[in-house]
Amino acid sequence: MKFHTFSGETPAEALKQAQQDCGENALVISTKQIRKKTISTSALYEVVVAIEDDQPTPAPRKPEPKVENKYKSGEDVLFSLSEAAKQISQIAQATGDMTGSNASREAERAQNSEGIGEIKCEINKLADKIKLIQEMFWEERAPHRNHLAIPSEFSEIYKLAKTSGMGEDHLENIMNLTLEHMPVRMKNSSETIKRYFQVLLRKLIPVRMEAELPKGNKRVMMFVGPTGVGKTTTIAKLAARYSYIQEKRSKVGIITLDTYRIGAVEQLFQYAKMMRLPIEDVVDPSDFNNALSSLSHCDVILIDTVGSSQYDKDKLVKLNKFLQSSQLQIDVNLVLSAGSKLEDLKEIYKNFSFLDIDTLIFTKFDETKVFGTIFSLIYDIDKPVSYFSIGQEVPDDIVPASSDFLVECILDGFEKKRGEHGNAGE
């Protein structure tokens, strides 16, 4: 058996030379660092390989000509993509040769742990490089969107945010903020860029935290919104949460103004009966204060309203009359479906906004895969979000709103388990 020694500034470089000179069947005996990197000199690694005596040593391959790093337009990206793929393939093949026999594996365990770590590091760097370059080619070659130059390292996060349904103008603003304020040292990795982008998004999402009701205070909450967004079910979930689930239980009462839909009234009465909660139904604004008075012993009063199209002015005006007639301060919660289009969400908010909306509640997280629309609406109107309804189960599938949870949904998709543990990511 013949032994051959090769050296290089990295283990990968030494292995590549060994493979070129001795062929695919050479066995790696050892890999070690023979000189550490200093300020004035580079590191040096030595690889020892063995080949059988009866196997002719293959003629050395001619080194591939170096190509200067001067490219034009999309040609540089294509070339980098090709070179990165080639380097990954060569290093992966070299490490495969190193682990090809029991003898070599034993040798590596004894002498080669540091070298293997270097190779893995090189592979990871190249994998990240090729991933970033490939991302640049989504939709088109030119990395310019609405006069915003997007570096290749940012292309992955840009794609994730855009496909989430986030508005183009909002996305451009966020990308500008990221490019402007992100430290230079963090811009070399798609992972660090994603983490920074997540932090920035979280800071831009206003959330009204669920707070314990001070002793002697009363909370009156009215739920308004379009037909079919789940107001009645949301009220049932919150009624159970306030009266049974929270550590400090509250006395909860319910008022329904939705006398138009017999089914909705019956459903809410059934929920109230199951939870043993008092409930009042009101038809006219003149009777509203009487219902509030009859529930004066309650800490929390939840008010269900008729579902109304954002274009049905008569129903919206009547809702406002209930609010104006109240002797108590009412917290108005606009309930919206997470799966609605951004244009529809904006239109709904615009037509309901004269009711002085205090906070937003988003439902039906389990019925959509697009959550950037929620961010864009909140970013546009600067109204806090208080709860997310993440499924159909009463009372379990409602969680206090969390900027962490929403950002994870935007960039990584919705997972119900994430919301079930730790209050939606808090």
CSV table of C-alpha atoms in Angstrom, one decimal:
chain,number,residue,atom,x,y,z
A,1,MET,CA,0.0,0.0,0.0
A,2,LYS,CA,1.3,3.4,-1.0
A,3,PHE,CA,0.8,6.5,1.2
A,4,HIS,CA,0.6,10.0,-0.2
A,5,THR,CA,0.4,13.4,1.7
A,6,PHE,CA,-1.3,16.5,0.5
A,7,SER,CA,-1.7,19.9,2.1
A,8,GLY,CA,-4.0,22.9,1.8
A,9,GLU,CA,-5.2,26.0,3.6
A,10,THR,CA,-8.4,24.1,4.4
A,11,PRO,CA,-9.2,20.4,4.8
A,12,ALA,CA,-11.5,20.7,1.8
A,13,GLU,CA,-8.7,22.0,-0.3
A,14,ALA,CA,-6.3,19.2,0.8
A,15,LEU,CA,-9.0,16.6,0.2
A,16,LYS,CA,-9.8,17.9,-3.2
A,17,GLN,CA,-6.1,17.7,-4.2
A,18,ALA,CA,-5.9,14.2,-2.9
A,19,GLN,CA,-8.9,13.1,-4.8
A,20,GLN,CA,-7.6,14.7,-8.1
A,21,ASP,CA,-4.2,13.0,-7.8
A,22,CYS,CA,-5.1,9.6,-6.3
A,23,GLY,CA,-8.6,8.9,-7.6
A,24,GLU,CA,-11.9,8.0,-6.1
A,25,ASN,CA,-10.7,4.7,-4.4
A,26,ALA,CA,-8.1,6.3,-2.2
A,27,LEU,CA,-8.6,5.8,1.6
A,28,VAL,CA,-8.1,8.7,3.9
A,29,ILE,CA,-5.8,7.7,6.7
A,30,SER,CA,-5.6,11.0,8.6
A,31,THR,CA,-6.4,14.7,8.4
A,32,LYS,CA,-4.8,17.1,10.8
A,33,GLN,CA,-3.9,20.8,11.2
A,34,ILE,CA,-0.1,21.3,11.0
A,35,ARG,CA,-0.1,25.1,11.3
A,36,LYS,CA,-2.6,27.3,13.0
A,37,LYS,CA,-3.9,30.5,11.4
A,38,THR,CA,-2.1,33.7,12.5
A,39,ILE,CA,-2.3,37.3,11.5
A,40,SER,CA,0.5,36.9,8.9
A,41,THR,CA,0.0,33.3,7.8
A,42,SER,CA,-2.9,31.1,6.8
A,43,ALA,CA,-3.8,27.8,8.4
A,44,LEU,CA,-2.3,24.6,6.9
A,45,TYR,CA,-3.9,21.2,6.9
A,46,GLU,CA,-2.3,17.8,6.0
A,47,VAL,CA,-4.2,14.9,4.6
A,48,VAL,CA,-2.7,11.4,4.3
A,49,VAL,CA,-4.3,8.9,1.9
A,50,ALA,CA,-3.4,5.4,0.9
A,51,ILE,CA,-3.9,3.4,-2.4
A,52,GLU,CA,-3.3,-0.2,-3.1
A,53,ASP,CA,0.1,-1.2,-4.6
A,54,ASP,CA,-1.5,-2.8,-7.7
A,55,GLN,CA,-3.5,0.3,-8.5
A,56,PRO,CA,-1.7,2.7,-10.8
A,57,THR,CA,-1.6,6.3,-9.6
A,58,PRO,CA,-3.8,8.3,-11.9
A,59,ALA,CA,-2.3,11.2,-13.8
A,60,PRO,CA,-2.9,14.4,-12.0
A,61,ARG,CA,-5.8,16.4,-13.3
A,62,LYS,CA,-5.0,19.8,-14.8
A,63,PRO,CA,-6.2,22.5,-12.5
A,64,GLU,CA,-9.3,24.3,-13.7
A,65,PRO,CA,-8.5,27.8,-15.0
A,66,LYS,CA,-9.4,30.6,-12.6
A,67,VAL,CA,-12.1,33.0,-13.7
A,68,GLU,CA,-11.8,36.6,-12.6
A,69,ASN,CA,-14.6,37.9,-10.5
A,70,LYS,CA,-15.8,40.3,-13.2
A,71,TYR,CA,-19.3,39.6,-14.5
A,72,LYS,CA,-22.1,41.4,-16.2
A,73,SER,CA,-25.7,41.7,-15.1
A,74,GLY,CA,-27.3,38.3,-14.6
A,75,GLU,CA,-24.2,36.4,-15.8
A,76,ASP,CA,-22.4,36.8,-12.5
A,77,VAL,CA,-25.3,35.3,-10.6
A,78,LEU,CA,-25.6,32.3,-12.9
A,79,PHE,CA,-21.8,31.7,-12.7
A,80,SER,CA,-21.8,32.0,-8.9
A,81,LEU,CA,-24.7,29.5,-8.8
A,82,SER,CA,-22.8,27.0,-10.9
A,83,GLU,CA,-19.6,27.4,-9.0
A,84,ALA,CA,-21.3,27.1,-5.6
A,85,ALA,CA,-23.0,23.9,-6.7
A,86,LYS,CA,-19.8,22.5,-8.0
A,87,GLN,CA,-17.9,23.2,-4.8
A,88,ILE,CA,-20.6,21.7,-2.6
A,89,SER,CA,-20.6,18.6,-4.8
A,90,GLN,CA,-16.9,18.2,-4.6
A,91,ILE,CA,-16.7,18.8,-0.8
A,92,ALA,CA,-19.6,16.4,-0.2
A,93,GLN,CA,-17.9,13.8,-2.3
A,94,ALA,CA,-14.6,14.2,-0.6
A,95,THR,CA,-16.2,13.8,2.9
A,96,GLY,CA,-18.0,10.8,1.5
A,97,ASP,CA,-14.7,9.2,0.6
A,98,MET,CA,-13.4,10.0,4.1
A,99,THR,CA,-16.2,8.0,5.7
A,100,GLY,CA,-16.1,5.2,3.1
A,101,SER,CA,-14.5,2.5,5.3
A,102,ASN,CA,-14.3,1.4,8.9
A,103,ALA,CA,-10.6,2.0,8.9
A,104,SER,CA,-10.9,5.6,7.7
A,105,ARG,CA,-13.8,6.3,10.1
A,106,GLU,CA,-11.7,5.1,13.1
A,107,ALA,CA,-8.8,7.2,11.9
A,108,GLU,CA,-11.0,10.2,11.7
A,109,ARG,CA,-12.4,9.7,15.2
A,110,ALA,CA,-8.9,9.6,16.6
A,111,GLN,CA,-7.2,12.3,14.6
A,112,ASN,CA,-9.7,14.2,12.5
A,113,SER,CA,-12.5,15.8,14.5
A,114,GLU,CA,-11.3,19.3,13.9
A,115,GLY,CA,-10.9,18.8,10.2
A,116,ILE,CA,-14.4,17.4,9.8
A,117,GLY,CA,-15.8,20.4,11.6
A,118,GLU,CA,-14.0,22.7,9.1
A,119,ILE,CA,-15.5,20.8,6.2
A,120,LYS,CA,-19.0,20.9,7.6
A,121,CYS,CA,-18.5,24.7,8.2
A,122,GLU,CA,-17.4,25.1,4.5
A,123,ILE,CA,-20.4,23.1,3.3
A,124,ASN,CA,-22.8,25.1,5.4
A,125,LYS,CA,-21.4,28.4,4.1
A,126,LEU,CA,-21.7,27.2,0.5
A,127,ALA,CA,-25.2,25.9,1.0
A,128,ASP,CA,-26.3,29.3,2.3
A,129,LYS,CA,-24.6,31.0,-0.6
A,130,ILE,CA,-26.3,28.9,-3.2
A,131,LYS,CA,-29.7,29.3,-1.4
A,132,LEU,CA,-29.4,33.0,-1.5
A,133,ILE,CA,-28.4,33.1,-5.2
A,134,GLN,CA,-31.3,30.9,-6.2
A,135,GLU,CA,-33.7,33.0,-4.3
A,136,MET,CA,-32.7,36.0,-6.5
A,137,PHE,CA,-34.3,34.3,-9.4
A,138,TRP,CA,-37.8,34.2,-8.1
A,139,GLU,CA,-40.1,36.0,-10.5
A,140,GLU,CA,-37.3,37.7,-12.4
A,141,ARG,CA,-33.6,38.3,-12.5
A,142,ALA,CA,-33.3,41.9,-11.6
A,143,PRO,CA,-33.3,42.4,-7.8
A,144,HIS,CA,-35.3,45.7,-8.0
A,145,ARG,CA,-38.8,46.1,-6.7
A,146,ASN,CA,-40.5,49.5,-7.0
A,147,HIS,CA,-37.1,51.3,-7.1
A,148,LEU,CA,-35.9,49.3,-4.0
A,149,ALA,CA,-32.6,47.5,-4.6
A,150,ILE,CA,-32.7,44.2,-2.7
A,151,PRO,CA,-29.4,42.6,-2.0
A,152,SER,CA,-29.2,38.9,-2.6
A,153,GLU,CA,-29.0,38.1,1.1
A,154,PHE,CA,-32.4,39.7,1.6
A,155,SER,CA,-34.2,38.0,-1.3
A,156,GLU,CA,-35.4,35.0,0.9
A,157,ILE,CA,-37.1,37.2,3.5
A,158,TYR,CA,-38.5,39.5,0.8
A,159,LYS,CA,-40.1,36.5,-0.8
A,160,LEU,CA,-41.6,35.1,2.4
A,161,ALA,CA,-43.1,38.5,3.3
A,162,LYS,CA,-44.5,39.1,-0.1
A,163,THR,CA,-46.1,35.7,-0.4
A,164,SER,CA,-47.7,36.2,3.1
A,165,GLY,CA,-50.0,38.8,1.5
A,166,MET,CA,-48.3,41.9,3.0
A,167,GLY,CA,-49.1,45.1,1.1
A,168,GLU,CA,-46.4,46.1,-1.4
A,169,ASP,CA,-46.0,49.6,0.1
A,170,HIS,CA,-45.7,48.2,3.6
A,171,LEU,CA,-43.2,45.6,2.5
A,172,GLU,CA,-41.1,48.3,0.8
A,173,ASN,CA,-41.1,50.4,3.9
A,174,ILE,CA,-40.1,47.5,6.2
A,175,MET,CA,-37.3,46.5,3.8
A,176,ASN,CA,-36.0,50.1,3.7
A,177,LEU,CA,-36.0,50.2,7.5
A,178,THR,CA,-34.2,46.8,7.7
A,179,LEU,CA,-31.6,47.8,5.1
A,180,GLU,CA,-31.1,51.2,6.8
A,181,HIS,CA,-30.8,50.1,10.4
A,182,MET,CA,-29.5,46.5,10.3
A,183,PRO,CA,-25.8,46.2,11.5
A,184,VAL,CA,-23.4,45.4,8.6
A,185,ARG,CA,-22.1,42.3,10.4
A,186,MET,CA,-25.5,40.7,10.3
A,187,LYS,CA,-26.1,41.1,6.6
A,188,ASN,CA,-24.0,38.1,5.5
A,189,SER,CA,-26.5,35.4,6.5
A,190,SER,CA,-30.1,34.8,5.5
A,191,GLU,CA,-30.8,33.4,9.0
A,192,THR,CA,-29.6,36.5,10.9
A,193,ILE,CA,-31.4,38.7,8.4
A,194,LYS,CA,-34.6,36.8,9.0
A,195,ARG,CA,-34.2,37.1,12.8
A,196,TYR,CA,-33.6,40.9,12.5
A,197,PHE,CA,-36.6,41.2,10.2
A,198,GLN,CA,-38.8,39.3,12.7
A,199,VAL,CA,-37.7,41.6,15.5
A,200,LEU,CA,-38.5,44.7,13.5
A,201,LEU,CA,-42.0,43.4,12.5
A,202,ARG,CA,-42.8,42.6,16.2
A,203,LYS,CA,-42.0,46.2,17.1
A,204,LEU,CA,-44.4,47.4,14.5
A,205,ILE,CA,-47.4,45.4,15.7
A,206,PRO,CA,-49.4,47.1,18.4
A,207,VAL,CA,-50.9,44.6,20.9
A,208,ARG,CA,-53.3,45.3,23.8
A,209,MET,CA,-52.2,42.9,26.5
A,210,GLU,CA,-54.8,41.0,28.4
A,211,ALA,CA,-54.8,42.6,31.9
A,212,GLU,CA,-56.4,41.6,35.1
A,213,LEU,CA,-59.5,43.7,35.9
A,214,PRO,CA,-58.9,46.0,38.9
A,215,LYS,CA,-61.1,45.4,41.9
A,216,GLY,CA,-64.4,47.3,41.7
A,217,ASN,CA,-64.0,48.0,38.0
A,218,LYS,CA,-66.4,46.9,35.3
A,219,ARG,CA,-65.5,45.9,31.7
A,220,VAL,CA,-68.2,46.2,29.0
A,221,MET,CA,-67.2,44.9,25.6
A,222,MET,CA,-69.2,45.2,22.3
A,223,PHE,CA,-68.3,43.0,19.4
A,224,VAL,CA,-69.0,44.3,15.9
A,225,GLY,CA,-68.1,43.2,12.4
A,226,PRO,CA,-69.3,41.7,9.2
A,227,THR,CA,-71.6,38.7,9.0
A,228,GLY,CA,-70.0,35.3,9.3
A,229,VAL,CA,-66.7,36.3,11.0
A,230,GLY,CA,-67.5,34.4,14.2
A,231,LYS,CA,-68.6,37.1,16.7
A,232,THR,CA,-71.0,34.8,18.6
A,233,THR,CA,-68.4,32.0,18.9
A,234,THR,CA,-65.8,34.5,20.0
A,235,ILE,CA,-68.0,35.8,22.7
A,236,ALA,CA,-68.7,32.3,24.0
A,237,LYS,CA,-64.9,31.6,24.1
A,238,LEU,CA,-64.2,34.8,26.0
A,239,ALA,CA,-67.1,34.2,28.4
A,240,ALA,CA,-65.7,30.9,29.3
A,241,ARG,CA,-62.2,32.3,29.5
A,242,TYR,CA,-63.1,35.1,31.9
A,243,SER,CA,-65.5,33.2,34.1
A,244,TYR,CA,-63.8,29.8,34.3
A,245,ILE,CA,-60.3,29.6,32.7
A,246,GLN,CA,-58.4,32.6,34.0
A,247,GLU,CA,-56.8,32.4,37.4
A,248,LYS,CA,-58.9,35.3,38.7
A,249,ARG,CA,-62.4,34.4,37.7
A,250,SER,CA,-64.9,37.2,36.8
A,251,LYS,CA,-68.7,37.3,37.0
A,252,VAL,CA,-69.7,37.5,33.3
A,253,GLY,CA,-73.0,38.5,31.7
A,254,ILE,CA,-74.0,38.6,28.1
A,255,ILE,CA,-76.3,40.9,26.1
A,256,THR,CA,-77.4,40.0,22.5
A,257,LEU,CA,-78.5,42.7,20.1
A,258,ASP,CA,-78.6,40.1,17.2
A,259,THR,CA,-82.3,39.5,17.1
A,260,TYR,CA,-82.3,39.2,13.3
A,261,ARG,CA,-80.9,35.7,13.3
A,262,ILE,CA,-82.9,33.3,15.4
A,263,GLY,CA,-80.1,30.6,15.2
A,264,ALA,CA,-77.5,33.0,16.5
A,265,VAL,CA,-79.7,34.0,19.5
A,266,GLU,CA,-80.5,30.4,20.3
A,267,GLN,CA,-76.8,29.4,20.1
A,268,LEU,CA,-75.7,32.2,22.4
A,269,PHE,CA,-78.5,31.3,24.9
A,270,GLN,CA,-77.4,27.7,24.8
A,271,TYR,CA,-73.8,28.7,25.6
A,272,ALA,CA,-74.9,30.9,28.4
A,273,LYS,CA,-77.1,28.1,29.9
A,274,MET,CA,-74.2,25.6,29.7
A,275,MET,CA,-71.9,28.1,31.5
A,276,ARG,CA,-74.6,29.3,33.9
A,277,LEU,CA,-74.2,32.9,32.8
A,278,PRO,CA,-77.0,35.6,32.8
A,279,ILE,CA,-78.1,36.7,29.4
A,280,GLU,CA,-80.3,39.5,28.1
A,281,ASP,CA,-81.7,40.2,24.6
A,282,VAL,CA,-82.3,43.7,23.5
A,283,VAL,CA,-84.2,44.9,20.4
A,284,ASP,CA,-84.3,48.8,20.7
A,285,PRO,CA,-81.6,51.2,22.0
A,286,SER,CA,-84.1,52.5,24.5
A,287,ASP,CA,-84.0,49.1,26.3
A,288,PHE,CA,-80.2,48.9,26.3
A,289,ASN,CA,-79.6,50.6,29.6
A,290,ASN,CA,-82.2,48.4,31.3
A,291,ALA,CA,-80.3,45.3,30.2
A,292,LEU,CA,-77.0,46.8,31.4
A,293,SER,CA,-78.6,47.6,34.8
A,294,SER,CA,-79.9,44.1,35.2
A,295,LEU,CA,-76.3,42.8,34.8
A,296,SER,CA,-74.8,45.4,37.1
A,297,HIS,CA,-73.6,42.7,39.4
A,298,CYS,CA,-71.3,41.4,36.6
A,299,ASP,CA,-67.6,42.3,36.3
A,300,VAL,CA,-67.6,41.7,32.6
A,301,ILE,CA,-70.4,42.3,30.1
A,302,LEU,CA,-70.1,40.9,26.6
A,303,ILE,CA,-72.4,42.3,23.9
A,304,ASP,CA,-73.1,40.4,20.7
A,305,THR,CA,-74.3,42.4,17.7
A,306,VAL,CA,-75.9,41.6,14.4
A,307,GLY,CA,-73.5,40.8,11.6
A,308,SER,CA,-73.6,43.6,9.1
A,309,SER,CA,-72.2,44.3,5.7
A,310,GLN,CA,-69.8,47.2,5.8
A,311,TYR,CA,-72.1,48.7,3.2
A,312,ASP,CA,-75.3,48.4,5.2
A,313,LYS,CA,-75.5,51.9,6.6
A,314,ASP,CA,-78.9,51.4,8.4
A,315,LYS,CA,-77.6,48.6,10.6
A,316,LEU,CA,-74.4,50.4,11.3
A,317,VAL,CA,-76.3,53.6,12.3
A,318,LYS,CA,-78.5,51.5,14.6
A,319,LEU,CA,-75.4,50.0,16.3
A,320,ASN,CA,-74.1,53.5,16.9
A,321,LYS,CA,-77.4,54.4,18.6
A,322,PHE,CA,-76.9,51.6,21.1
A,323,LEU,CA,-73.4,52.9,21.8
A,324,GLN,CA,-74.6,56.5,22.2
A,325,SER,CA,-77.5,55.6,24.5
A,326,SER,CA,-75.2,53.7,26.9
A,327,GLN,CA,-74.5,55.2,30.4
A,328,LEU,CA,-71.4,53.0,30.6
A,329,GLN,CA,-68.1,53.2,28.7
A,330,ILE,CA,-68.1,50.5,26.1
A,331,ASP,CA,-65.0,48.9,24.6
A,332,VAL,CA,-65.7,48.3,20.9
A,333,ASN,CA,-64.0,45.3,19.4
A,334,LEU,CA,-64.0,44.9,15.6
A,335,VAL,CA,-64.0,41.2,14.7
A,336,LEU,CA,-62.4,40.3,11.4
A,337,SER,CA,-61.6,37.0,9.6
A,338,ALA,CA,-57.9,36.4,9.1
A,339,GLY,CA,-58.6,35.0,5.6
A,340,SER,CA,-60.1,38.2,4.2
A,341,LYS,CA,-58.3,40.1,1.4
A,342,LEU,CA,-56.4,43.2,2.5
A,343,GLU,CA,-58.6,45.4,0.4
A,344,ASP,CA,-61.7,44.0,2.1
A,345,LEU,CA,-60.2,44.4,5.5
A,346,LYS,CA,-59.4,48.1,4.8
A,347,GLU,CA,-62.9,48.7,3.5
A,348,ILE,CA,-64.6,47.0,6.5
A,349,TYR,CA,-62.5,49.0,9.0
A,350,LYS,CA,-63.2,52.2,7.1
A,351,ASN,CA,-67.0,51.7,7.3
A,352,PHE,CA,-67.0,50.5,10.9
A,353,SER,CA,-64.5,53.1,12.1
A,354,PHE,CA,-67.1,55.7,13.0
A,355,LEU,CA,-68.1,53.5,15.9
A,356,ASP,CA,-64.7,54.4,17.5
A,357,ILE,CA,-63.1,51.0,17.3
A,358,ASP,CA,-60.8,50.3,20.3
A,359,THR,CA,-59.2,47.1,19.3
A,360,LEU,CA,-59.2,44.3,16.7
A,361,ILE,CA,-59.9,40.6,17.1
A,362,PHE,CA,-58.9,38.2,14.3
A,363,THR,CA,-60.7,34.9,13.8
A,364,LYS,CA,-60.4,31.7,11.6
A,365,PHE,CA,-56.6,31.4,11.8
A,366,ASP,CA,-57.1,27.7,10.9
A,367,GLU,CA,-58.8,28.6,7.6
A,368,THR,CA,-56.0,30.5,5.9
A,369,LYS,CA,-52.3,30.3,5.1
A,370,VAL,CA,-51.9,34.1,4.5
A,371,PHE,CA,-51.3,36.4,7.4
A,372,GLY,CA,-49.4,39.4,6.0
A,373,THR,CA,-52.7,41.0,5.4
A,374,ILE,CA,-53.3,41.3,9.1
A,375,PHE,CA,-50.0,43.0,9.6
A,376,SER,CA,-50.7,45.4,6.7
A,377,LEU,CA,-54.0,46.4,8.2
A,378,ILE,CA,-52.6,46.9,11.7
A,379,TYR,CA,-49.7,48.8,10.2
A,380,ASP,CA,-52.0,51.0,8.2
A,381,ILE,CA,-54.6,51.9,10.8
A,382,ASP,CA,-52.4,51.7,14.0
A,383,LYS,CA,-55.0,49.9,16.0
A,384,PRO,CA,-54.0,47.3,18.6
A,385,VAL,CA,-55.1,43.7,18.3
A,386,SER,CA,-56.3,41.9,21.4
A,387,TYR,CA,-57.2,38.2,20.6
A,388,PHE,CA,-56.7,35.6,17.9
A,389,SER,CA,-59.3,32.8,17.4
A,390,ILE,CA,-57.3,29.9,16.2
A,391,GLY,CA,-59.9,27.2,15.7
A,392,GLN,CA,-63.6,26.1,16.1
A,393,GLU,CA,-63.4,24.6,19.6
A,394,VAL,CA,-65.2,26.5,22.5
A,395,PRO,CA,-63.7,27.5,24.8
A,396,ASP,CA,-60.1,26.5,24.0
A,397,ASP,CA,-59.4,28.0,20.6
A,398,ILE,CA,-58.8,31.6,21.5
A,399,VAL,CA,-55.5,33.2,22.7
A,400,PRO,CA,-54.4,36.6,23.7
A,401,ALA,CA,-52.8,38.4,20.8
A,402,SER,CA,-49.0,38.3,20.6
A,403,SER,CA,-46.7,40.0,18.1
A,404,ASP,CA,-44.4,37.0,18.3
A,405,PHE,CA,-47.2,34.6,17.3
A,406,LEU,CA,-48.4,36.8,14.4
A,407,VAL,CA,-44.9,37.2,13.0
A,408,GLU,CA,-44.3,33.5,13.1
A,409,CYS,CA,-47.5,32.9,11.3
A,410,ILE,CA,-46.5,35.5,8.6
A,411,LEU,CA,-43.1,34.0,7.9
A,412,ASP,CA,-43.4,30.4,8.9
A,413,GLY,CA,-47.2,29.6,8.6
A,414,PHE,CA,-49.8,28.9,11.3
A,415,GLU,CA,-49.4,26.0,13.7
A,416,LYS,CA,-52.2,25.5,16.2
A,417,LYS,CA,-49.9,23.9,18.7
A,418,ARG,CA,-47.9,27.1,18.8
A,419,GLY,CA,-50.9,29.0,19.9
A,420,GLU,CA,-52.1,26.4,22.4
A,421,HIS,CA,-48.9,26.6,24.4
A,422,GLY,CA,-47.7,29.8,26.0
A,423,ASN,CA,-50.5,32.2,25.0
A,424,ALA,CA,-49.8,32.4,21.3
A,425,GLY,CA,-46.1,32.7,21.6
A,426,GLU,CA,-45.8,34.9,24.8
